[in-house]
């Protein structure tokens, strides 16, 4: 399934983000837009756990889904968890800077309402289906949104990895649960990322180290300019040797590892390392990743916009020897 | 590799602005006023419920030439306050036609003279309507407009607004006009404007009124550096909460003006980067309910809508 290379002469035409990592994800989104729950449920029932967790994240990020999904199949756990996840996703838009940002009284009330509605859904699902990894992923996400103590966030994470030790989305949520803006610290984030990377060699998980650096950089930027909604990240952050070394080791444990298998989520790993390597002046490995990404597997995160992706890629190409 | 498709909903040629909210009465009224056909206009105006009447009166107030023929109607129908109300409301807009919408330093001496003459005419007509029919909400609504136009004291502006909401507690245009009365540019203050918007929004859950919270922020952005102000989380979040107190409140019932709210909330939320609620509103608007305000053009509408949808589409967005 992997078109690693697709030589295109039409370099002039700007590429687009790949909105979905496979065809069924796109079908899923289209079905959910049409409120076609039959089709959507079929796709969400994928047998491969990683693919299933990816499809779940596609469902949860469908805007407006929280308004109708539980009516599609009353009493069922899957729509209930989607509703909880979608409510949290909506709520996070109100607090882009976590607990540290400013929020109006009216929005804080709305936040509280959505998060408690999400809690009702997610808590019910973890009770009913304690062996379901996605439920624990969103239970971790809920824990930071409720401002629960860190040991409770850890407890939920441990439940998750008992079931699925290398669940990408659950790890991503735990990393966020440890960030300074949600009541944790950068030390805790780095420690978590490195520890889990070491525990899960040959998987996507070591890419958490790249996420950790990006979160830390975003944190530094937020501290510098707390009130600027348009603040940007300082790209020179990636230049020091200790940071490039850290990322190098993480890459060795991940997509460079002998046991690493390319899967549906691999473009997430490529894009995050490409970003970090490009601005860490690791031109050759960055270029190899840009080559793998090609025009087809550019994910919105971490670039934000296509112009910045192109700027990063051009910078890498111009510095190749 | 599956074929990468461009979004199917890019068919922008289907988007069309309908300035009458697809309301047959509004369309017919507009034609009747142009044709100076008072019997038809009267029939439409007298048959309207309060919300439609509020909306229709804006057509009467903004219709060129009404000031020329409505005095004859007043003479012909001395027992009716309706033509008097139409004359008063029209005189307000007619005054603005003379003044222009620029700042006061752009207005000449001669224009000021006409402005105040026409405002006085408006006030006289509306006063007479109130004397004869004190429960006429529309007369109070246009008297609220006159409050700022004639630079009346704040107490008097409040008096008029309070009279209006005794009759119609959730009159949207009257609330918008009182908000204008309290803006710094009309001798109010930022604090008074926000206090009014928040107080009235909280007092009227499940109605159109909370829209004024968004409008207060849209006004205030000019003193705070423009669009970036709307991207501040404390601002965009409050607008989102206002939408939830209004069109997304459990008690809200869709009515004639609902699409007006969809358009305004969709605009301010997409500019404020609250893509999920903005996109839910863009879905409601569809191709059918696009308004000129606040987009100014179909192109601007489709540009913001498509951008907002695209931003929301990719998963793993956490920045």
Coordinates of C-alpha atoms in Angstrom, one line a residue:
Chain A
X1 CA 0.0 0.0 0.0
X2 CA 2.9 2.4 0.3
X3 CA 3.7 4.5 -2.6
X4 CA 7.1 5.6 -1.2
X5 CA 8.0 7.5 -4.3
X6 CA 5.9 9.3 -6.8
X7 CA 8.2 11.4 -9.0
X8 CA 6.2 14.3 -10.0
X9 CA 7.3 16.9 -12.5
X10 CA 4.6 19.3 -11.3
X11 CA 6.8 20.7 -8.5
X12 CA 5.3 24.1 -9.1
X13 CA 1.9 23.1 -7.8
X14 CA 1.8 23.4 -4.0
X15 CA 1.1 20.0 -2.3
X16 CA -1.8 19.6 0.1
X17 CA -1.9 18.0 3.5
X18 CA -3.1 14.4 3.4
X19 CA -6.3 14.7 5.3
X20 CA -6.5 11.0 6.0
X21 CA -4.0 8.3 6.4
X22 CA -6.0 5.7 4.4
X23 CA -9.0 5.4 2.3
X24 CA -11.4 4.0 4.9
X25 CA -10.7 7.0 7.2
X26 CA -11.9 9.3 4.4
X27 CA -15.0 7.1 3.9
X28 CA -15.6 7.1 7.6
X29 CA -15.5 10.9 7.8
X30 CA -17.8 11.2 4.8
X31 CA -20.3 8.7 6.3
X32 CA -20.3 10.6 9.6
X33 CA -20.9 13.9 7.8
X34 CA -23.9 12.3 6.3
X35 CA -24.8 10.8 9.7
X36 CA -24.7 7.3 8.1
X37 CA -24.0 5.4 11.3
X38 CA -24.3 1.9 9.7
X39 CA -21.3 2.6 7.4
X40 CA -19.4 4.4 10.0
X41 CA -19.8 1.6 12.6
X42 CA -18.5 -0.9 10.1
X43 CA -15.3 1.0 9.5
X44 CA -14.8 1.7 13.2
X45 CA -14.9 -2.0 13.8
X46 CA -11.6 -2.6 12.1
X47 CA -9.8 -5.7 13.5
X48 CA -6.3 -4.2 13.7
X49 CA -6.1 -2.4 17.0
X50 CA -3.9 0.5 15.7
X51 CA -6.1 1.1 12.7
X52 CA -9.2 1.0 14.9
X53 CA -7.7 3.6 17.3
X54 CA -6.9 5.8 14.3
X55 CA -10.4 5.5 13.0
X56 CA -11.7 6.3 16.4
X57 CA -9.7 9.6 16.4
X58 CA -11.1 10.4 13.0
X59 CA -14.6 9.9 14.4
X60 CA -14.0 11.9 17.5
X61 CA -12.6 14.9 15.6
X62 CA -15.7 15.2 13.3
X63 CA -17.2 18.5 14.3
X64 CA -20.7 18.5 15.6
X65 CA -20.8 14.7 16.1
X66 CA -21.5 15.1 19.8
X67 CA -24.9 16.5 19.0
X68 CA -26.3 13.4 17.3
X69 CA -24.1 10.4 17.8
X70 CA -25.7 8.9 20.9
X71 CA -29.1 9.1 19.2
X72 CA -27.8 6.9 16.4
X73 CA -27.6 3.8 18.6
X74 CA -29.0 4.5 22.0
X75 CA -27.2 2.7 24.9
X76 CA -24.2 1.5 22.8
X77 CA -20.8 2.1 24.2
X78 CA -19.1 3.2 21.0
X79 CA -21.2 6.3 20.3
X80 CA -21.1 7.2 23.9
X81 CA -17.3 7.2 23.9
X82 CA -17.3 9.2 20.6
X83 CA -19.6 11.8 22.2
X84 CA -17.3 12.1 25.2
X85 CA -14.2 12.5 23.0
X86 CA -15.9 15.0 20.8
X87 CA -17.1 17.1 23.7
X88 CA -13.5 17.2 25.0
X89 CA -12.2 18.1 21.6
X90 CA -14.7 21.0 21.5
X91 CA -13.8 22.1 25.0
X92 CA -10.1 22.2 24.3
X93 CA -10.7 24.9 21.7
X94 CA -11.8 27.1 24.6
X95 CA -8.5 26.6 26.4
X96 CA -5.7 26.5 23.8
X97 CA -3.2 27.3 26.6
X98 CA -4.6 24.8 29.1
X99 CA -5.0 26.0 32.7
X100 CA -2.6 28.8 32.2
X101 CA -4.5 30.8 29.6
X102 CA -7.2 33.5 30.1
X103 CA -10.8 32.6 29.6
X104 CA -14.0 34.5 30.0
X105 CA -16.5 33.6 32.8
X106 CA -19.1 32.5 30.2
X107 CA -16.6 30.3 28.4
X108 CA -15.4 28.8 31.7
X109 CA -19.0 27.8 32.4
X110 CA -19.3 26.3 29.0
X111 CA -16.1 24.4 29.5
X112 CA -17.3 23.0 32.8
X113 CA -20.5 21.9 31.2
X114 CA -18.8 20.1 28.3
X115 CA -16.2 18.5 30.4
X116 CA -18.7 17.1 32.9
X117 CA -20.9 15.8 30.1
X118 CA -17.8 14.2 28.6
X119 CA -16.9 12.7 32.0
X120 CA -20.4 11.1 32.3
X121 CA -19.9 9.4 28.9
X122 CA -16.3 8.3 29.3
X123 CA -16.6 7.1 32.9
X124 CA -19.6 5.0 31.9
X125 CA -17.7 3.4 29.1
X126 CA -14.6 2.6 31.2
X127 CA -16.9 1.0 33.7
X128 CA -18.8 -1.0 31.2
X129 CA -15.8 -1.9 28.9
X130 CA -12.7 -1.9 31.1
X131 CA -10.7 -3.7 28.5
X132 CA -11.1 -1.1 25.8
X133 CA -7.9 0.8 25.1
X134 CA -9.5 3.8 23.4
X135 CA -11.8 4.3 26.5
X136 CA -8.7 4.6 28.7
X137 CA -7.1 7.0 26.1
X138 CA -10.0 9.3 26.5
X139 CA -10.1 8.7 30.3
X140 CA -6.5 10.1 30.4
X141 CA -7.6 13.0 28.2
X142 CA -10.5 13.6 30.6
X143 CA -8.2 13.5 33.6
X144 CA -6.2 16.6 32.6
X145 CA -9.4 18.4 31.5
X146 CA -10.9 17.8 35.0
X147 CA -7.6 18.9 36.6
X148 CA -7.4 15.5 38.4
X149 CA -4.2 14.8 40.4
X150 CA -1.2 13.5 38.5
X151 CA -1.3 10.1 40.2
X152 CA -4.8 9.6 38.9
X153 CA -3.6 10.5 35.4
X154 CA -0.9 7.9 35.8
X155 CA -3.3 5.3 37.1
X156 CA -5.4 5.6 34.0
X157 CA -2.3 5.4 31.8
X158 CA -1.2 2.2 33.5
X159 CA -4.6 0.7 32.8
X160 CA -4.1 1.6 29.1
X161 CA -0.7 0.0 28.7
X162 CA -1.8 -3.1 30.5
X163 CA -4.2 -3.5 27.6
X164 CA -2.1 -2.1 24.7
X165 CA 1.5 -1.2 25.6
X166 CA 2.2 0.9 22.5
X167 CA -1.1 2.6 21.9
X168 CA -0.1 5.8 20.1
X169 CA -3.0 8.0 21.0
X170 CA -3.0 7.0 24.6
X171 CA 0.7 7.9 24.9
X172 CA 0.0 11.2 23.2
X173 CA -2.7 12.0 25.7
X174 CA -0.5 11.1 28.6
X175 CA 2.2 13.3 27.3
X176 CA -0.3 16.2 27.1
X177 CA -1.5 15.3 30.6
X178 CA 2.1 16.0 31.8
X179 CA 2.6 19.3 30.1
X180 CA 3.1 22.5 32.1
X181 CA 0.0 24.1 30.6
X182 CA -2.1 21.2 32.0
X183 CA -0.6 21.2 35.5
X184 CA 2.5 19.1 34.8
X185 CA 6.1 20.1 34.0
X186 CA 8.5 19.9 31.1
X187 CA 10.8 17.6 33.2
X188 CA 7.9 15.2 33.6
X189 CA 7.1 15.3 29.8
X190 CA 10.7 14.6 28.8
X191 CA 11.1 11.9 31.4
X192 CA 7.9 10.2 30.2
X193 CA 8.8 10.4 26.6
X194 CA 12.3 9.0 27.1
X195 CA 11.1 6.2 29.4
X196 CA 8.4 5.1 27.1
X197 CA 10.7 5.3 24.1
X198 CA 13.1 3.0 25.8
X199 CA 10.2 0.7 26.8
X200 CA 8.8 0.4 23.3
X201 CA 11.7 0.0 20.8
X202 CA 10.8 -0.6 17.2
X203 CA 7.4 1.2 17.5
X204 CA 6.0 4.7 16.9
X205 CA 6.2 5.5 20.6
X206 CA 9.8 7.0 20.6
X207 CA 8.4 9.8 18.4
X208 CA 7.0 11.1 21.7
X209 CA 10.5 12.6 22.2
X210 CA 9.9 14.8 19.1
X211 CA 6.5 15.7 20.5
X212 CA 8.0 16.5 23.9
X213 CA 10.5 18.9 22.4
X214 CA 7.8 20.6 20.4
X215 CA 5.6 20.9 23.5
X216 CA 8.5 22.3 25.4
X217 CA 9.3 24.8 22.7
X218 CA 5.6 25.9 22.6
X219 CA 5.8 26.3 26.4
X220 CA 8.8 28.6 26.1
X221 CA 7.0 30.6 23.5
X222 CA 3.9 30.8 25.7
X223 CA 6.0 32.0 28.7
X224 CA 7.6 34.6 26.4
X225 CA 4.3 36.0 25.0
X226 CA 1.4 34.8 27.1
X227 CA -1.1 37.2 25.6
X228 CA -0.2 36.8 21.9
X229 CA -2.6 34.4 20.2
X230 CA -0.4 34.5 17.1
X231 CA 2.9 33.7 18.8
X232 CA 5.3 31.6 16.8
X233 CA 7.9 28.9 17.8
X234 CA 11.6 29.6 17.9
X235 CA 13.1 27.3 15.4
X236 CA 16.7 27.7 16.7
X237 CA 15.5 25.7 19.7
X238 CA 16.4 22.5 17.8
X239 CA 20.0 23.5 17.1
X240 CA 21.9 22.5 20.3
X241 CA 23.7 19.2 20.2
X242 CA 22.0 17.8 23.3
X243 CA 18.6 18.2 21.5
X244 CA 19.7 16.7 18.2
X245 CA 21.3 13.8 20.1
X246 CA 18.1 13.2 22.0
X247 CA 16.2 13.1 18.8
X248 CA 18.8 10.9 17.1
X249 CA 18.5 8.3 19.8
X250 CA 14.7 8.5 19.6
X251 CA 14.8 7.9 15.8
X252 CA 17.1 4.9 16.4
X253 CA 14.5 3.4 18.6
X254 CA 11.7 4.2 16.2
X255 CA 11.6 4.2 12.4
X256 CA 15.3 3.4 12.2
X257 CA 15.0 0.4 14.4
X258 CA 15.3 -3.1 12.8
X259 CA 12.0 -4.2 14.3
X260 CA 10.1 -1.1 13.1
X261 CA 7.2 -1.8 10.8
X262 CA 5.6 0.7 8.6
X263 CA 1.9 1.1 9.4
X264 CA -1.0 3.4 8.9
X265 CA 0.4 5.8 11.6
X266 CA 3.9 6.0 10.2
X267 CA 3.4 9.3 8.4
X268 CA 2.9 10.9 11.9
X269 CA 6.3 9.7 12.9
X270 CA 8.0 10.8 9.7
X271 CA 6.5 14.3 9.8
X272 CA 7.4 14.9 13.4
X273 CA 11.0 13.7 13.0
X274 CA 11.3 15.6 9.7
X275 CA 10.4 18.8 11.4
X276 CA 12.8 18.3 14.3
X277 CA 15.7 17.2 12.0
X278 CA 15.1 20.0 9.5
X279 CA 15.5 22.7 12.1
X280 CA 18.1 20.8 14.1
X281 CA 20.2 21.1 10.9
X282 CA 20.3 17.3 10.5
X283 CA 20.0 17.8 6.8
X284 CA 20.6 14.3 5.4
X285 CA 18.3 12.4 7.6
X286 CA 15.7 15.1 7.3
X287 CA 15.9 14.9 3.6
X288 CA 15.5 11.1 3.7
X289 CA 12.3 11.7 5.6
X290 CA 11.0 14.4 3.2
X291 CA 11.7 11.9 0.5
X292 CA 9.5 9.3 2.3
X293 CA 6.8 11.9 3.0
X294 CA 6.8 12.9 -0.7
X295 CA 3.7 14.9 -1.7
X296 CA 1.2 12.3 -0.4
X297 CA 1.9 12.0 3.3
X298 CA 2.3 15.6 4.6
X299 CA 0.3 15.7 7.8
X300 CA -1.0 19.1 9.1
X301 CA 0.7 18.5 12.5
X302 CA 3.4 19.7 13.2
X303 CA 3.7 22.1 10.2
X304 CA 0.4 24.0 10.6
X305 CA 0.4 25.2 7.1
X306 CA 1.7 24.0 3.7
X307 CA 3.9 27.1 3.3
X308 CA 5.9 26.3 6.4
X309 CA 6.3 22.7 5.3
X310 CA 7.7 23.8 2.0
X311 CA 10.0 26.3 3.7
X312 CA 11.3 23.6 5.9
X313 CA 11.8 21.2 3.0
X314 CA 13.5 23.9 0.9
X315 CA 15.8 24.8 3.8
X316 CA 16.8 21.1 4.1
X317 CA 17.4 20.7 0.4
X318 CA 19.4 24.0 0.1
X319 CA 21.7 22.8 2.9
X320 CA 22.4 19.3 1.5
X321 CA 26.0 18.9 0.5
Chain B
X1 CA -2.8 4.8 -3.6
X2 CA -6.4 5.9 -3.5
X3 CA -7.2 8.9 -5.6
X4 CA -6.8 12.1 -3.7
X5 CA -10.0 14.1 -4.2
X6 CA -10.5 17.7 -3.8
X7 CA -13.5 18.4 -1.5
X8 CA -16.8 17.9 -3.2
X9 CA -18.4 20.8 -1.5
X10 CA -16.3 23.3 -3.5
X11 CA -19.2 24.0 -5.8
X12 CA -19.4 27.6 -4.8
X13 CA -21.6 28.7 -7.7
X14 CA -24.5 27.3 -5.8
X15 CA -24.1 29.8 -3.0
X16 CA -26.5 32.7 -3.4
X17 CA -27.4 35.6 -1.2
X18 CA -31.1 36.0 -0.5
X19 CA -31.7 39.4 1.1
X20 CA -35.2 38.5 2.1
X21 CA -34.4 35.5 4.3
X22 CA -36.6 33.6 1.8
X23 CA -39.6 35.4 3.3
X24 CA -42.3 36.0 0.7
X25 CA -43.7 38.9 2.7
X26 CA -40.4 40.8 2.8
X27 CA -40.0 40.3 -0.9
X28 CA -43.5 41.5 -1.7
X29 CA -43.2 44.4 0.7
X30 CA -40.0 45.6 -0.9
X31 CA -41.7 45.6 -4.3
X32 CA -44.8 47.3 -3.0
X33 CA -42.7 50.1 -1.4
X34 CA -40.8 50.6 -4.6
X35 CA -44.1 50.8 -6.5
X36 CA -45.7 53.1 -3.9
X37 CA -48.4 50.6 -3.4
X38 CA -49.6 51.3 0.1
X39 CA -52.6 48.9 0.2
X40 CA -50.3 46.0 -0.4
X41 CA -47.6 47.3 2.0
X42 CA -50.3 47.9 4.7
X43 CA -51.7 44.4 4.3
X44 CA -48.2 42.8 4.7
X45 CA -47.3 45.1 7.7
X46 CA -50.5 44.6 9.6
X47 CA -50.5 40.9 9.1
X48 CA -47.0 40.4 10.6
X49 CA -46.2 38.9 14.0
X50 CA -43.8 41.0 16.1
X51 CA -40.6 39.5 14.7
X52 CA -41.7 39.8 11.1
X53 CA -43.0 43.3 11.8
X54 CA -39.6 44.4 13.3
X55 CA -37.9 43.0 10.2
X56 CA -40.4 44.5 7.7
X57 CA -40.1 47.9 9.3
X58 CA -36.5 48.0 8.3
X59 CA -37.5 47.6 4.7
X60 CA -39.9 50.5 5.1
X61 CA -37.3 52.6 6.8
X62 CA -34.7 52.0 4.2
X63 CA -36.9 52.3 1.1
X64 CA -36.0 55.4 -1.0
X65 CA -38.9 57.8 -1.7
X66 CA -41.2 56.6 1.1
X67 CA -40.8 60.1 2.6
X68 CA -42.3 61.6 -0.5
X69 CA -45.6 59.8 -0.5
X70 CA -46.2 58.6 3.1
X71 CA -47.6 62.1 4.2
X72 CA -50.5 61.6 1.8
X73 CA -51.3 58.2 3.4
X74 CA -51.2 59.8 6.8
X75 CA -53.8 62.4 5.7
X76 CA -55.9 59.7 4.1
X77 CA -55.8 57.4 7.1
X78 CA -55.9 59.7 10.1
X79 CA -57.0 57.0 12.5
X80 CA -54.1 54.7 11.8
X81 CA -50.7 55.1 13.5
X82 CA -49.0 52.7 11.0
X83 CA -48.2 55.3 8.3
X84 CA -47.0 57.7 11.0
X85 CA -44.7 55.0 12.3
X86 CA -43.4 54.3 8.8
X87 CA -42.8 58.1 8.3
X88 CA -40.9 58.3 11.5
X89 CA -38.8 55.2 10.9
X90 CA -38.1 56.3 7.3
X91 CA -37.0 59.8 8.5
X92 CA -34.3 58.2 10.7
X93 CA -32.7 56.5 7.7
X94 CA -33.4 59.5 5.5
X95 CA -31.4 61.6 8.0
X96 CA -28.5 59.1 7.6
X97 CA -28.7 59.4 3.9
X98 CA -28.0 63.1 4.3
X99 CA -25.3 62.7 6.9
X100 CA -23.4 59.7 5.3
X101 CA -21.9 57.0 7.5
X102 CA -18.5 58.7 8.0
X103 CA -17.1 60.1 11.2
X104 CA -18.5 63.6 12.2
X105 CA -15.5 65.5 10.7
X106 CA -16.6 64.3 7.2
X107 CA -20.0 66.0 7.5
X108 CA -20.6 69.5 6.2
X109 CA -22.5 72.3 7.9
X110 CA -25.3 71.9 5.4
X111 CA -25.5 68.2 5.9
X112 CA -25.7 68.6 9.7
X113 CA -28.6 71.0 9.3
X114 CA -30.6 68.5 7.2
X115 CA -29.6 65.7 9.5
X116 CA -31.0 67.4 12.6
X117 CA -34.2 68.5 10.7
X118 CA -35.0 65.0 9.6
X119 CA -34.2 63.6 13.0
X120 CA -36.6 66.1 14.5
X121 CA -39.2 65.0 12.0
X122 CA -38.7 61.4 13.0
X123 CA -38.9 62.2 16.7
X124 CA -42.2 64.1 16.2
X125 CA -43.8 61.3 14.3
X126 CA -42.7 58.6 16.7
X127 CA -43.7 60.7 19.7
X128 CA -47.2 60.9 18.3
X129 CA -47.3 57.2 17.7
X130 CA -46.3 56.6 21.3
X131 CA -49.0 59.1 22.5
X132 CA -51.7 57.2 20.7
X133 CA -50.3 53.7 21.0
X134 CA -47.8 53.4 24.0
X135 CA -47.4 49.7 23.4
X136 CA -45.9 50.1 19.9
X137 CA -42.5 48.4 20.3
X138 CA -41.3 49.6 16.9
X139 CA -41.8 53.2 17.8
X140 CA -39.7 52.7 20.9
X141 CA -37.1 50.9 18.8
X142 CA -36.6 53.8 16.5
X143 CA -36.7 56.2 19.4
X144 CA -33.7 54.3 20.8
X145 CA -31.9 54.9 17.5
X146 CA -32.7 58.6 17.8
X147 CA -31.3 58.6 21.3
X148 CA -27.7 58.5 20.0
X149 CA -28.4 60.2 16.7
X150 CA -29.7 63.3 18.6
X151 CA -27.1 62.9 21.3
X152 CA -29.7 62.7 24.0
X153 CA -28.6 62.1 27.6
X154 CA -27.8 58.5 28.6
X155 CA -30.8 58.5 31.0
X156 CA -33.2 59.2 28.2
X157 CA -31.6 56.5 26.0
X158 CA -32.1 54.0 28.9
X159 CA -35.6 55.2 29.4
X160 CA -36.5 54.4 25.8
X161 CA -34.8 51.1 25.8
X162 CA -36.5 50.1 29.1
X163 CA -39.9 51.0 27.6
X164 CA -39.1 48.8 24.6
X165 CA -38.2 45.8 26.7
X166 CA -41.3 46.2 28.8
X167 CA -43.2 45.5 25.7
X168 CA -40.9 43.1 23.9
X169 CA -38.1 41.8 26.2
X170 CA -36.1 40.1 23.5
X171 CA -36.4 42.6 20.6
X172 CA -33.2 42.0 18.8
X173 CA -32.8 45.2 16.8
X174 CA -33.7 47.3 19.8
X175 CA -30.9 45.5 21.7
X176 CA -28.5 46.1 18.9
X177 CA -29.4 49.8 18.8
X178 CA -29.0 50.1 22.6
X179 CA -25.6 48.5 22.3
X180 CA -24.7 51.2 19.7
X181 CA -26.0 53.8 22.1
X182 CA -23.5 52.6 24.7
X183 CA -20.4 52.4 22.4
X184 CA -17.6 54.9 23.0
X185 CA -18.1 56.4 19.5
X186 CA -21.7 57.4 20.6
X187 CA -20.6 58.9 23.9
X188 CA -20.8 55.6 25.8
X189 CA -17.9 53.6 27.1
X190 CA -16.3 50.1 26.5
X191 CA -17.4 49.1 30.0
X192 CA -21.0 50.2 29.6
X193 CA -21.1 48.4 26.2
X194 CA -19.8 45.1 27.5
X195 CA -21.8 45.3 30.7
X196 CA -25.0 45.8 28.7
X197 CA -24.2 43.0 26.3
X198 CA -23.4 40.5 29.1
X199 CA -26.3 41.5 31.3
X200 CA -28.9 41.3 28.6
X201 CA -27.4 38.0 27.2
X202 CA -27.7 36.4 30.7
X203 CA -31.2 37.8 31.1
X204 CA -32.4 36.3 27.8
X205 CA -31.1 32.8 27.4
X206 CA -32.5 30.8 24.4
X207 CA -33.2 34.0 22.4
X208 CA -31.5 36.1 19.7
X209 CA -30.3 38.6 22.3
X210 CA -26.9 37.0 23.2
X211 CA -25.7 37.9 19.7
X212 CA -24.9 41.4 21.1
X213 CA -22.0 39.9 23.0
X214 CA -20.4 39.0 19.7
X215 CA -21.2 42.4 18.3
X216 CA -19.6 44.1 21.3
X217 CA -16.4 42.2 20.7
X218 CA -16.5 43.0 17.0
X219 CA -16.8 46.7 17.8
X220 CA -14.1 46.6 20.5
X221 CA -11.6 44.9 18.1
X222 CA -11.0 48.3 16.4
X223 CA -9.5 49.7 19.6
X224 CA -7.5 46.5 20.2
X225 CA -5.6 46.0 17.0
X226 CA -8.2 44.4 14.7
X227 CA -8.7 40.7 14.0
X228 CA -6.0 39.4 16.3
X229 CA -8.2 40.5 19.1
X230 CA -10.8 38.0 18.1
X231 CA -8.2 35.2 18.2
X232 CA -7.6 35.8 21.9
X233 CA -9.1 32.8 23.7
X234 CA -10.8 34.9 26.3
X235 CA -12.7 36.7 23.4
X236 CA -13.4 33.8 21.1
X237 CA -14.5 31.6 24.0
X238 CA -17.0 34.3 25.2
X239 CA -18.5 34.5 21.7
X240 CA -18.8 30.7 21.6
X241 CA -20.5 30.8 24.9
X242 CA -22.9 33.4 23.6
X243 CA -23.8 31.2 20.7
X244 CA -24.6 28.5 23.2
X245 CA -26.8 30.8 25.2
X246 CA -28.5 31.7 22.0
X247 CA -29.0 29.5 18.9
X248 CA -27.6 26.4 20.6
X249 CA -29.6 26.8 23.8
X250 CA -32.1 24.0 24.6
X251 CA -34.9 26.5 24.7
X252 CA -34.1 28.3 21.5
X253 CA -36.7 28.1 18.8
X254 CA -35.7 28.7 15.2
X255 CA -37.5 31.7 13.7
X256 CA -37.2 34.2 10.9
X257 CA -34.0 35.9 12.1
X258 CA -32.1 32.7 13.1
X259 CA -30.1 32.7 9.9
X260 CA -28.9 36.2 10.7
X261 CA -27.4 34.8 13.9
X262 CA -25.8 31.9 12.1
X263 CA -24.0 34.2 9.8
X264 CA -22.7 36.5 12.5
X265 CA -21.6 33.8 14.9
X266 CA -20.0 31.8 12.0
X267 CA -18.0 34.8 11.0
X268 CA -16.7 35.7 14.5
X269 CA -16.0 32.1 15.5
X270 CA -14.1 31.3 12.3
X271 CA -12.0 34.4 12.5
X272 CA -11.5 33.5 16.2
X273 CA -10.3 30.0 15.1
X274 CA -13.0 28.1 17.0
X275 CA -13.4 25.9 14.0
X276 CA -15.7 23.2 15.4
X277 CA -18.6 25.5 16.4
X278 CA -17.9 27.7 13.3
X279 CA -18.2 24.7 11.0
X280 CA -21.4 23.5 12.6
X281 CA -22.9 26.9 11.8
X282 CA -21.5 26.8 8.3
X283 CA -23.4 23.6 7.9
X284 CA -26.6 25.3 9.0
X285 CA -26.1 28.2 6.6
X286 CA -25.5 25.8 3.7
X287 CA -25.9 27.3 0.3
X288 CA -29.3 28.8 1.1
X289 CA -28.9 31.2 4.1
X290 CA -25.8 33.2 3.3
X291 CA -26.3 36.9 4.1
X292 CA -24.3 39.9 2.9
X293 CA -23.6 40.9 6.5
X294 CA -21.0 40.3 7.9
X295 CA -19.1 38.8 4.9
X296 CA -19.7 41.6 2.4
X297 CA -19.4 39.1 -0.5
X298 CA -20.0 35.5 -1.4
X299 CA -16.3 35.1 -2.1
X300 CA -15.3 36.2 1.4
X301 CA -17.9 33.8 2.8
X302 CA -16.7 30.8 0.8
X303 CA -13.1 31.6 1.6
X304 CA -13.6 31.7 5.3
X305 CA -15.9 28.7 5.3
X306 CA -13.6 26.5 3.2
X307 CA -10.6 27.5 5.3
X308 CA -12.4 26.8 8.5
X309 CA -13.5 23.4 7.3
X310 CA -10.1 22.5 6.0
X311 CA -8.5 23.4 9.3
X312 CA -10.9 21.2 11.2
X313 CA -10.6 18.3 8.9
X314 CA -7.3 16.8 9.7
X315 CA -7.0 14.7 12.8
X316 CA -4.2 15.1 15.2
X317 CA -4.6 18.8 15.4
X318 CA -3.5 19.9 18.8
X319 CA -2.0 23.2 18.1

